[in-house]
Short mmCIF file of N, CA, C and O in Angstrom, two decimals:
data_model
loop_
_atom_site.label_atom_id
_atom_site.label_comp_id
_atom_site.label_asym_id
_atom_site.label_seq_id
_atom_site.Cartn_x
_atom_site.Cartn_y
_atom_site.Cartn_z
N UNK A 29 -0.49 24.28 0.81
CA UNK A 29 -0.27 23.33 -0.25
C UNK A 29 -1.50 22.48 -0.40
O UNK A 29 -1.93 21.88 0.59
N UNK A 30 -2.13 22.36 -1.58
CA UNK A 30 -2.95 21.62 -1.79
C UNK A 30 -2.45 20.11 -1.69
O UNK A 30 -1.30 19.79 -2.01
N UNK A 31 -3.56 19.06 -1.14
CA UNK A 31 -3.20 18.22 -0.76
C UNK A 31 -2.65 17.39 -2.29
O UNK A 31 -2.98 17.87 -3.38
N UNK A 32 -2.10 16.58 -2.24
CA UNK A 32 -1.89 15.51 -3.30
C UNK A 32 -2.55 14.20 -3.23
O UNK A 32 -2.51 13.62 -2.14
N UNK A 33 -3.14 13.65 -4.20
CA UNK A 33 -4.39 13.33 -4.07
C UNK A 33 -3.93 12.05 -4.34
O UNK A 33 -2.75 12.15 -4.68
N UNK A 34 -4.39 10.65 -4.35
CA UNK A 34 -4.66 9.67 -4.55
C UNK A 34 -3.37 9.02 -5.53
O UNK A 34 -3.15 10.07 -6.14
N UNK A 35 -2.63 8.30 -5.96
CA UNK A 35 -2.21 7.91 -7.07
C UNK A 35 -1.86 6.50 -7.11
O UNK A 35 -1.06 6.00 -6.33
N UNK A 36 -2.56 5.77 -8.16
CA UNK A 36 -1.73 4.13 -8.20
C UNK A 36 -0.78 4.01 -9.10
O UNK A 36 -0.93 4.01 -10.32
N UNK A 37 0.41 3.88 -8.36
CA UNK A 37 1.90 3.75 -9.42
C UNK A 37 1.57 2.32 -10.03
O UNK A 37 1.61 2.22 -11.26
N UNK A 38 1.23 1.17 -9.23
CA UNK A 38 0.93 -0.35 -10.02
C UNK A 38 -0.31 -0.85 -9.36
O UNK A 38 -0.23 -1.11 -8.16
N UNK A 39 -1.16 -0.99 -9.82
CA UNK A 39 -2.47 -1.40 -9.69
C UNK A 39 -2.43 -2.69 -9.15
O UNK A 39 -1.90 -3.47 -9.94
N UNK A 40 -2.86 -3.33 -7.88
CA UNK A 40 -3.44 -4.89 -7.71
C UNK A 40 -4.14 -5.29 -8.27
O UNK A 40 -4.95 -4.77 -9.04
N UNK A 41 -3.86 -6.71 -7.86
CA UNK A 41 -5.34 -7.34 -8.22
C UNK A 41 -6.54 -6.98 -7.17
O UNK A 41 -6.37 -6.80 -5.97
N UNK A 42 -7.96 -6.92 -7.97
CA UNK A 42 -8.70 -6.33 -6.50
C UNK A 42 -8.90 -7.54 -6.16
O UNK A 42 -10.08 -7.20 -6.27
N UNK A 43 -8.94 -8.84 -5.79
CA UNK A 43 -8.68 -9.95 -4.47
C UNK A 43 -7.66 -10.15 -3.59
O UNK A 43 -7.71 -10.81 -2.55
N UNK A 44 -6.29 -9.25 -4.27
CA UNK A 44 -4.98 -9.45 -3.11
C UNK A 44 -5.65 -8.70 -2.24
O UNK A 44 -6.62 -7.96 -2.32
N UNK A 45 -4.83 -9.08 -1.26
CA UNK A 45 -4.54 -8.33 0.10
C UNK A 45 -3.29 -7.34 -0.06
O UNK A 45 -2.22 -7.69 -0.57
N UNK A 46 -3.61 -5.81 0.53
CA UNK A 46 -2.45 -5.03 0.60
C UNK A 46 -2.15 -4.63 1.63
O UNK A 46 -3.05 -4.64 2.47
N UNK A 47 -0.64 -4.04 2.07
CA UNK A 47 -1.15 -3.60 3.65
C UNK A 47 -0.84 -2.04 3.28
O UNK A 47 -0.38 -1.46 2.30
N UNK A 48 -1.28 -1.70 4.44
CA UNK A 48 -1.30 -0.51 4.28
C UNK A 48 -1.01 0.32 5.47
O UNK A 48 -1.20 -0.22 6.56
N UNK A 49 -0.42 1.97 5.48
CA UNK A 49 0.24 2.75 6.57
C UNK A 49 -0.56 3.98 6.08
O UNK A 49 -0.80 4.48 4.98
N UNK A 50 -0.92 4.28 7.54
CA UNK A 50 -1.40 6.08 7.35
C UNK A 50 -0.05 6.28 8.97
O UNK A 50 0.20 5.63 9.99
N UNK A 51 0.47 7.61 8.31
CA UNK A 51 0.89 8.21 9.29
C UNK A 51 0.95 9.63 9.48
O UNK A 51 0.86 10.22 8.40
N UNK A 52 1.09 10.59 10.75
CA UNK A 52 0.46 12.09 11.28
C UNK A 52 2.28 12.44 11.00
O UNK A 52 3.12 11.55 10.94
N UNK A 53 2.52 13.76 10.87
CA UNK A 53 4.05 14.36 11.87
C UNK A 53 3.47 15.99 11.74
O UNK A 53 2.92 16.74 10.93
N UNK A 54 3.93 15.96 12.93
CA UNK A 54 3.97 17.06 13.29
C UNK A 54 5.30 17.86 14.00
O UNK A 54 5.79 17.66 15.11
N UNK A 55 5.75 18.95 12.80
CA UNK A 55 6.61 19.61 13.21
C UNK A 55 6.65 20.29 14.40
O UNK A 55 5.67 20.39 15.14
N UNK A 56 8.00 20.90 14.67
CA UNK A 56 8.04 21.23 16.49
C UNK A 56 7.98 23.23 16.10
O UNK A 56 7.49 24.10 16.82
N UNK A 57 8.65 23.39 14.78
CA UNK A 57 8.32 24.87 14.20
C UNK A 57 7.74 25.07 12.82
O UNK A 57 7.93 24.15 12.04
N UNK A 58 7.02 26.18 12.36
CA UNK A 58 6.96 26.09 10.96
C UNK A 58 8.23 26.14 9.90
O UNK A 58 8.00 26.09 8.69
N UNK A 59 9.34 26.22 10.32
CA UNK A 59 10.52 26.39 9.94
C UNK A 59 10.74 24.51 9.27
O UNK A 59 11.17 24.14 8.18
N UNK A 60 10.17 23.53 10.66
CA UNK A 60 10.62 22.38 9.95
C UNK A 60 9.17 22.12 9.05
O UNK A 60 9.05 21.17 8.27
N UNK A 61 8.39 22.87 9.23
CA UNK A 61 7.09 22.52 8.41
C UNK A 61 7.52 22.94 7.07
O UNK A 61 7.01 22.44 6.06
N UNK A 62 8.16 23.56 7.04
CA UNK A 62 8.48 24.03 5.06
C UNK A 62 9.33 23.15 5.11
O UNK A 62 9.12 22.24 4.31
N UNK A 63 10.66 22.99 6.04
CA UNK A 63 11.59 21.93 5.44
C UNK A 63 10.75 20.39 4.85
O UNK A 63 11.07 19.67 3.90
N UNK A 64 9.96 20.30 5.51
CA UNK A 64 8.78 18.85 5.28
C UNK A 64 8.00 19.18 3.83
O UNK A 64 7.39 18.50 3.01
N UNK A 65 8.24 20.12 3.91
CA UNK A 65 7.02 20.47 2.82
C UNK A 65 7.48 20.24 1.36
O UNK A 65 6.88 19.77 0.40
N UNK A 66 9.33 20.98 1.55
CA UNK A 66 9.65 20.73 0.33
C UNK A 66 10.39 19.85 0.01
O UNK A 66 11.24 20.09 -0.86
N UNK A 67 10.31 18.58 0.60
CA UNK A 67 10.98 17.04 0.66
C UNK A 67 9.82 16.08 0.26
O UNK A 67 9.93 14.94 -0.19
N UNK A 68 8.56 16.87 0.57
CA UNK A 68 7.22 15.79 0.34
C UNK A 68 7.21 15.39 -1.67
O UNK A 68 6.75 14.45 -2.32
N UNK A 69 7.67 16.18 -1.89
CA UNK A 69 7.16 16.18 -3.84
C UNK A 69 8.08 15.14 -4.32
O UNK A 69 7.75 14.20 -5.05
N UNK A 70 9.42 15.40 -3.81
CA UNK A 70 10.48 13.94 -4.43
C UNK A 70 9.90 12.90 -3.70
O UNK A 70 9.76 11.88 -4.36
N UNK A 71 9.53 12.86 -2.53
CA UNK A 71 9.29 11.59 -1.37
C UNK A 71 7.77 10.37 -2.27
O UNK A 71 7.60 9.18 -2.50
N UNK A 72 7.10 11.57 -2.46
CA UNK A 72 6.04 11.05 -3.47
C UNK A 72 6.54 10.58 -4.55
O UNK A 72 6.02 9.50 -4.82
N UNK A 73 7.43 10.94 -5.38
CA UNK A 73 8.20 10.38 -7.16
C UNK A 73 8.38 9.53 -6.49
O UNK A 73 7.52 8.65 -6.64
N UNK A 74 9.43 9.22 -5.46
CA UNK A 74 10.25 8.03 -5.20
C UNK A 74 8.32 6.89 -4.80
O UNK A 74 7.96 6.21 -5.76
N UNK A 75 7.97 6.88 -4.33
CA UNK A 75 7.29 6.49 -4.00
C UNK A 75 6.11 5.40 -4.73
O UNK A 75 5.67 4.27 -4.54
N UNK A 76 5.89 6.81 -5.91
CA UNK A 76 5.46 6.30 -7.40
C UNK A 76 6.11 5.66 -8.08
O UNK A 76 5.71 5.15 -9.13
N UNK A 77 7.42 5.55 -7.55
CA UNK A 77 8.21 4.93 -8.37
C UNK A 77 8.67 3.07 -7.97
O UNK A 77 9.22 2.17 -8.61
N UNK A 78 8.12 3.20 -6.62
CA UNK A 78 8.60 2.25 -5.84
C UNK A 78 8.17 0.48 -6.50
O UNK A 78 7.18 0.14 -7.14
N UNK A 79 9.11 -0.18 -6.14
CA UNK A 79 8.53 -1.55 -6.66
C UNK A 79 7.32 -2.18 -5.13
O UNK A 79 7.66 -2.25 -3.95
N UNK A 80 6.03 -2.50 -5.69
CA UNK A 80 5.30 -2.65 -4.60
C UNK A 80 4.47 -1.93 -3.94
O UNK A 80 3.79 -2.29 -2.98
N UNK A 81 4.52 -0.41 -4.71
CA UNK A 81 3.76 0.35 -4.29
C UNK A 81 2.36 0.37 -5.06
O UNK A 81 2.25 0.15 -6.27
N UNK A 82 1.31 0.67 -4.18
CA UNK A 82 -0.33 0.35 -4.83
C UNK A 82 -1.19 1.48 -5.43
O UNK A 82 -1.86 1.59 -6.45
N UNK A 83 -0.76 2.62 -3.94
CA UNK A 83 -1.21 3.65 -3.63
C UNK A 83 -0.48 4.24 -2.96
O UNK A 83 0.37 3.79 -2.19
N UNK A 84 -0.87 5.86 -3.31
CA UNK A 84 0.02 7.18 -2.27
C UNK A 84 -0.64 8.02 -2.47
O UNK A 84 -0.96 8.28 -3.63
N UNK A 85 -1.23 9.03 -1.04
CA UNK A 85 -1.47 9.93 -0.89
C UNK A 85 -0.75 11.05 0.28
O UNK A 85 -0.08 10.66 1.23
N UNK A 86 -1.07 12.61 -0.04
CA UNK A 86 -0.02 13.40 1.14
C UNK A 86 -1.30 14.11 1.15
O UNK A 86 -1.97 14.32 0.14
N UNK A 87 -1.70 14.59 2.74
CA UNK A 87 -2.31 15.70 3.06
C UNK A 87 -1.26 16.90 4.04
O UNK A 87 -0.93 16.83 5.22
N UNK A 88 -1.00 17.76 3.21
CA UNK A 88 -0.30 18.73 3.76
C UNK A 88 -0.74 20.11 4.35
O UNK A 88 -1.12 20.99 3.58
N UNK A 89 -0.69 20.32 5.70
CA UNK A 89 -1.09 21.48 6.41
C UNK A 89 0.12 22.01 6.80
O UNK A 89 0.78 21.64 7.77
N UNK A 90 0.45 22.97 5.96
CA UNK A 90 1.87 23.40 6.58
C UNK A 90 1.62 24.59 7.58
O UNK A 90 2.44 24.87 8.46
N UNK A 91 0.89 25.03 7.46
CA UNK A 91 0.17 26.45 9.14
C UNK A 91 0.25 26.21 10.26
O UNK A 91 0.82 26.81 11.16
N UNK A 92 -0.71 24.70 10.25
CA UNK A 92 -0.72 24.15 11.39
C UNK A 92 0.54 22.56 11.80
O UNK A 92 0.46 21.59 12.55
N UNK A 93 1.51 23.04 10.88
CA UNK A 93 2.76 22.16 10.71
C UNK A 93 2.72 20.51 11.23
O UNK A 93 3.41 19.83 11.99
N UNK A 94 1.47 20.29 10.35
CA UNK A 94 1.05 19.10 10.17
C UNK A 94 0.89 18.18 8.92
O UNK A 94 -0.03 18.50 8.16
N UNK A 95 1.71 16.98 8.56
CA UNK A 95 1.52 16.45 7.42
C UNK A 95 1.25 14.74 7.53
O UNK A 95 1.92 13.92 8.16
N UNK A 96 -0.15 14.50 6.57
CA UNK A 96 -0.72 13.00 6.68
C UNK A 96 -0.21 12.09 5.21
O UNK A 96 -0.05 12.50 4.06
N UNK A 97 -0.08 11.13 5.63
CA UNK A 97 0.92 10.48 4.33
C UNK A 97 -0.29 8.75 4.89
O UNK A 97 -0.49 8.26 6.00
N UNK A 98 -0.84 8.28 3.34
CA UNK A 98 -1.33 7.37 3.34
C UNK A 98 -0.59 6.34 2.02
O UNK A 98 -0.24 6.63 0.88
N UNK A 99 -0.57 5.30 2.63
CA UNK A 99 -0.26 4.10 0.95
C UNK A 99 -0.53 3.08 1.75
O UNK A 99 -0.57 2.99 2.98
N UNK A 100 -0.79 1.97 0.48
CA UNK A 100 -0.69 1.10 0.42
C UNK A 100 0.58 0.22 -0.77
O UNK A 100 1.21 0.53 -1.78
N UNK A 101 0.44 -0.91 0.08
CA UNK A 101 1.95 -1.73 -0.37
C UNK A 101 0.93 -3.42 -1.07
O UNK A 101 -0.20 -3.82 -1.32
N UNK A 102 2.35 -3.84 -1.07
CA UNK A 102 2.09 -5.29 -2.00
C UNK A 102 1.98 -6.03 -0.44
O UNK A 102 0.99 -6.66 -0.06
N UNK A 103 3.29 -5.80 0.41
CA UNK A 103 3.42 -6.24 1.54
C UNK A 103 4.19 -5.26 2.62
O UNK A 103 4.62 -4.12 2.42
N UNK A 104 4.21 -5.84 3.47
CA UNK A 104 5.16 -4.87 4.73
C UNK A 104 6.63 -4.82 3.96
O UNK A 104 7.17 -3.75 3.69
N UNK A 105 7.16 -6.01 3.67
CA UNK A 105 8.40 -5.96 2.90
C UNK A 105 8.70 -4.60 1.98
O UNK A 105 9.42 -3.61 2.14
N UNK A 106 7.94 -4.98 1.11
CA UNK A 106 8.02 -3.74 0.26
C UNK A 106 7.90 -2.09 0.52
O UNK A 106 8.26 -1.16 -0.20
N UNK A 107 7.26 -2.07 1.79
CA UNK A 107 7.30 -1.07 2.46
C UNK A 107 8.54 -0.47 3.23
O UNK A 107 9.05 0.65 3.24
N UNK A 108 8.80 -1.57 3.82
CA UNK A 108 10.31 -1.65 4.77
C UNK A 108 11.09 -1.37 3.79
O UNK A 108 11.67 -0.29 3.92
N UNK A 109 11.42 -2.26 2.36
CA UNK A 109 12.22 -1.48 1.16
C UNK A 109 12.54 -0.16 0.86
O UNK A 109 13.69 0.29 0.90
N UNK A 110 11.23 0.65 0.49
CA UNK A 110 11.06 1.93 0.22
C UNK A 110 11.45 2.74 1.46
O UNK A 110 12.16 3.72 1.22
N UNK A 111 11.09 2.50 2.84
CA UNK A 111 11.68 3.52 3.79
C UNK A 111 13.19 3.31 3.95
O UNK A 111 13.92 4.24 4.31
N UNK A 112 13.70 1.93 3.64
CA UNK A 112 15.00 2.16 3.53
C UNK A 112 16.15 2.37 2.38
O UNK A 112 17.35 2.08 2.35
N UNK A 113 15.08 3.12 1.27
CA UNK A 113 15.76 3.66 0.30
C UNK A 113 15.88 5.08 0.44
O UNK A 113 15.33 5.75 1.31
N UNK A 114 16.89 5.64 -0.75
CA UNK A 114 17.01 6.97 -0.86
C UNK A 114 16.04 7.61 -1.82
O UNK A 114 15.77 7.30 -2.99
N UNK A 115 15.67 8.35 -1.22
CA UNK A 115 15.49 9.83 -0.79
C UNK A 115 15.27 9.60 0.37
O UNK A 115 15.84 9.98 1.39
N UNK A 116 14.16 8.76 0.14
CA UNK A 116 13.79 8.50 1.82
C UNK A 116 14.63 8.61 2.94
O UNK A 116 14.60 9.53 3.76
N UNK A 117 15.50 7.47 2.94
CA UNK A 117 15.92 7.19 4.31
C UNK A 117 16.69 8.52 4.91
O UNK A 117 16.60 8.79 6.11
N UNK A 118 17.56 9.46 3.86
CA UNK A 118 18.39 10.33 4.38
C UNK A 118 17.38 11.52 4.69
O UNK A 118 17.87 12.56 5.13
N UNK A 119 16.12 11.44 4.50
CA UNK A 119 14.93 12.58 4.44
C UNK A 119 14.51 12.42 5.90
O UNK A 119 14.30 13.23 6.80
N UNK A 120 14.45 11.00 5.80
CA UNK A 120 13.77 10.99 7.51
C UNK A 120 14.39 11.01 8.58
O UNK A 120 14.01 11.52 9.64
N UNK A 121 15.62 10.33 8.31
CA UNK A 121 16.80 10.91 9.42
C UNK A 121 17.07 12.47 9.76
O UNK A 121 17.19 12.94 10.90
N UNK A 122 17.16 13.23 8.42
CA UNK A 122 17.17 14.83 8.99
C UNK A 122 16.09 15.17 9.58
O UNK A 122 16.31 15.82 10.59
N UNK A 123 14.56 14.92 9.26
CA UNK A 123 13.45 15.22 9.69
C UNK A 123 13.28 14.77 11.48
O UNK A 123 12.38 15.09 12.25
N UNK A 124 14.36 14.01 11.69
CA UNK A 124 13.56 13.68 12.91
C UNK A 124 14.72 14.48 14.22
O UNK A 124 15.01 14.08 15.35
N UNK A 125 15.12 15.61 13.53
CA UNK A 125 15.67 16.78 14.31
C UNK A 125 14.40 18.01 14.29
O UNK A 125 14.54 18.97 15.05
N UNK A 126 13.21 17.93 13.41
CA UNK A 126 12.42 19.11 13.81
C UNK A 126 11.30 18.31 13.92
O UNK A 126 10.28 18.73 13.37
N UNK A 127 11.25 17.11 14.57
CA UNK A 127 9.77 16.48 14.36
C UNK A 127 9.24 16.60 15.89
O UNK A 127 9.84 16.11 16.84
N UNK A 128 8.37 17.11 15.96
CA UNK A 128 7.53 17.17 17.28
C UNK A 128 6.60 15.77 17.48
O UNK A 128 6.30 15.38 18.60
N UNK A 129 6.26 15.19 16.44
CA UNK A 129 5.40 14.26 17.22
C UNK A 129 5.46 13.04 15.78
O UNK A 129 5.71 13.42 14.64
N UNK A 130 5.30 12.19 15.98
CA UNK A 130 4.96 10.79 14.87
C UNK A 130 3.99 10.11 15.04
O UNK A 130 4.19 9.30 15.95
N UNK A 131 2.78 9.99 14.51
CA UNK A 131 2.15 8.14 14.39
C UNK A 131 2.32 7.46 13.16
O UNK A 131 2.52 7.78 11.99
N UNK A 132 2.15 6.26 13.92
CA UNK A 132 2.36 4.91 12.47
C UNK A 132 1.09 4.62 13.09
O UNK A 132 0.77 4.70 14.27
N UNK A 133 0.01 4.02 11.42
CA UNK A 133 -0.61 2.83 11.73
C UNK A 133 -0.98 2.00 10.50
O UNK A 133 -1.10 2.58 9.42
N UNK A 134 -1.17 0.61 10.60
CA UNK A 134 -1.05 -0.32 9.71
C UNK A 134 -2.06 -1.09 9.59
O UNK A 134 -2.52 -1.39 10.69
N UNK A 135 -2.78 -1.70 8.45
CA UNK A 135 -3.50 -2.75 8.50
C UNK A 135 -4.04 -3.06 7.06
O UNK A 135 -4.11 -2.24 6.15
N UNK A 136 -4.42 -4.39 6.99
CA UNK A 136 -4.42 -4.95 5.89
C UNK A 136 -5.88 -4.14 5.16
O UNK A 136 -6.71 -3.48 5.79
N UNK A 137 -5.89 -4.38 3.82
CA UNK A 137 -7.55 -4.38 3.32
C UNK A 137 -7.30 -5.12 1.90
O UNK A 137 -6.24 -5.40 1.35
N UNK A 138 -8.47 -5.32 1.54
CA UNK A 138 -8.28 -5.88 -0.26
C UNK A 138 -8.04 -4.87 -1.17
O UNK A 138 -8.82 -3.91 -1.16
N UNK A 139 -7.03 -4.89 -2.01
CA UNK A 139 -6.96 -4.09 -3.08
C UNK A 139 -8.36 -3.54 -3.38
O UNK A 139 -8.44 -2.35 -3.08
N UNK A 140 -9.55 -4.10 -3.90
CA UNK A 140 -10.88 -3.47 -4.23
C UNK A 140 -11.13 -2.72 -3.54
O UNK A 140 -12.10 -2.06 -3.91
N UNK A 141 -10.61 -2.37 -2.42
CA UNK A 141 -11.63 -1.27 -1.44
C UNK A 141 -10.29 -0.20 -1.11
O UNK A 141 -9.95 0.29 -0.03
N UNK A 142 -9.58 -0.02 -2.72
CA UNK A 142 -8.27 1.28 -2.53
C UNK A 142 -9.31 2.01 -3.82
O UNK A 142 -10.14 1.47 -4.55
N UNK A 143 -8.95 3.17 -3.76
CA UNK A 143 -8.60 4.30 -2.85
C UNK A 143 -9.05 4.44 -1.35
O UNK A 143 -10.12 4.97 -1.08
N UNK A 144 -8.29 4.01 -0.48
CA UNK A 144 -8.62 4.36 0.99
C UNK A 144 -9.14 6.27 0.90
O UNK A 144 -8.94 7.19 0.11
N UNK A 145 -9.79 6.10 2.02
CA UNK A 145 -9.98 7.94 2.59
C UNK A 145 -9.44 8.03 3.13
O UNK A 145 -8.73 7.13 3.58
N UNK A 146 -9.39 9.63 3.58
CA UNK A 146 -8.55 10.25 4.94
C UNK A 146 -9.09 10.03 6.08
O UNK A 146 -8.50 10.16 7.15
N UNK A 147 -10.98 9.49 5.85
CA UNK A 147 -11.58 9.58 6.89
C UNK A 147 -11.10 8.37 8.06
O UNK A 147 -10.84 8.50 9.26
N UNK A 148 -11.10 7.38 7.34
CA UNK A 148 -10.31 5.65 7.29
C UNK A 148 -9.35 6.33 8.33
O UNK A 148 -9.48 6.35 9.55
N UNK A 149 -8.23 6.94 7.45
CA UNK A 149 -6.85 7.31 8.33
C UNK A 149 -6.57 7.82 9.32
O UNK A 149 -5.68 7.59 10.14
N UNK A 150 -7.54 8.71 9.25
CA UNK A 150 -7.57 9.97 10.49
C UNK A 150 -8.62 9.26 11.77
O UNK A 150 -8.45 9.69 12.91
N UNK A 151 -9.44 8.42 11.58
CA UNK A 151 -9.72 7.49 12.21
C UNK A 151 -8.95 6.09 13.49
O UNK A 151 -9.12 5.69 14.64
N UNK A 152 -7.90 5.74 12.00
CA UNK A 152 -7.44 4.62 12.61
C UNK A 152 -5.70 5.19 13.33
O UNK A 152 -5.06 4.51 14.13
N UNK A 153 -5.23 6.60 12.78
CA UNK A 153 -4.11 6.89 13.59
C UNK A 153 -4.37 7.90 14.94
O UNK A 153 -3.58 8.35 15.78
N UNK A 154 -5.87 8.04 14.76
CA UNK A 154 -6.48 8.80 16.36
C UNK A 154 -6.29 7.35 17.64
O UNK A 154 -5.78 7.24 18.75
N UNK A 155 -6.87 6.61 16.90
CA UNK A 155 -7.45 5.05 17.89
C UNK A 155 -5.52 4.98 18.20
O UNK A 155 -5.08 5.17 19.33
N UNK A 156 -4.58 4.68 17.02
CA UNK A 156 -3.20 4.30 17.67
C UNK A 156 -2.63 5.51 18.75
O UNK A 156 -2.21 5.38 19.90
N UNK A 157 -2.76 6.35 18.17
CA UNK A 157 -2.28 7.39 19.48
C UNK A 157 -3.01 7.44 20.73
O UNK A 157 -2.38 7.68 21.76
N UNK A 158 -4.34 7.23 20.77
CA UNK A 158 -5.14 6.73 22.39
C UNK A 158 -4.75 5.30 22.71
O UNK A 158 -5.15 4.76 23.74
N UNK A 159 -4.03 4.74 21.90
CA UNK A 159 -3.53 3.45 22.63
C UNK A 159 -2.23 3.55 22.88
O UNK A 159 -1.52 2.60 23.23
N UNK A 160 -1.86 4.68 22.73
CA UNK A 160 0.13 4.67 23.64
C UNK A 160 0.18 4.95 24.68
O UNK A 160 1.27 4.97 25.26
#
């Protein structure tokens, strides 16, 4: 699957502050890697759709049954919102019967400096997993 690239559902201001989450999962078979795979396309609508949302991106490796999910938010609130809405919430509860592994990581930046990279992400959720 080609990755899905960048999208701002509501634009900041570039002086706010947003926060922001990159997170890894890695399935335990490729079996839950397609189940992930074909939950990622609504997970994104809902997402785009979300009140508070800035930015969303998905990098999807379904071979190596690995998928990277980046956004940014207005605030943590608004974040906490969206994971405890539907699609979501009932998506991640089933998912976490084939999930082999999770990171979260979080941190603020200014709206002006979104579009974040993967490089950013893949960076800052290596550093959280050498710190567990």
């Amino acid at each position: 699957m080609p990755d899905i690239p960048w999208s701002t559902p509501t634009p900041a201001d570039p002086g706010a502050e947003v926060y922001v989450m990159a997170s890894r999962f890695e399935t335990a078979t490729r079996t839950g890697a397609l189940r992930f795979f074909l939950k990622a396309p609504g997970i994104i609508r809902q997402m785009r759709k979300a009140p508070g949302a800035h930015g969303v991106a998905l990098r999807a490796r379904v071979l190596s049954r690995t998928f990277l999910t980046l956004s940014a938010w207005e605030d943590r609130d608004a974040l906490y919102r969206f994971a405890r809405s539907e699609p979501h919430r009932t998506s991640a509860r089933a998912a976490s019967a084939y999930m082999k592994e999770s990171v979260f990581t979080y941190w603020t930046v200014l709206a002006a400096e979104l579009p974040l990279t993967w490089a950013e992400a893949e960076r800052r959720l290596a550093e959280q997993e050498a710190n567990r």
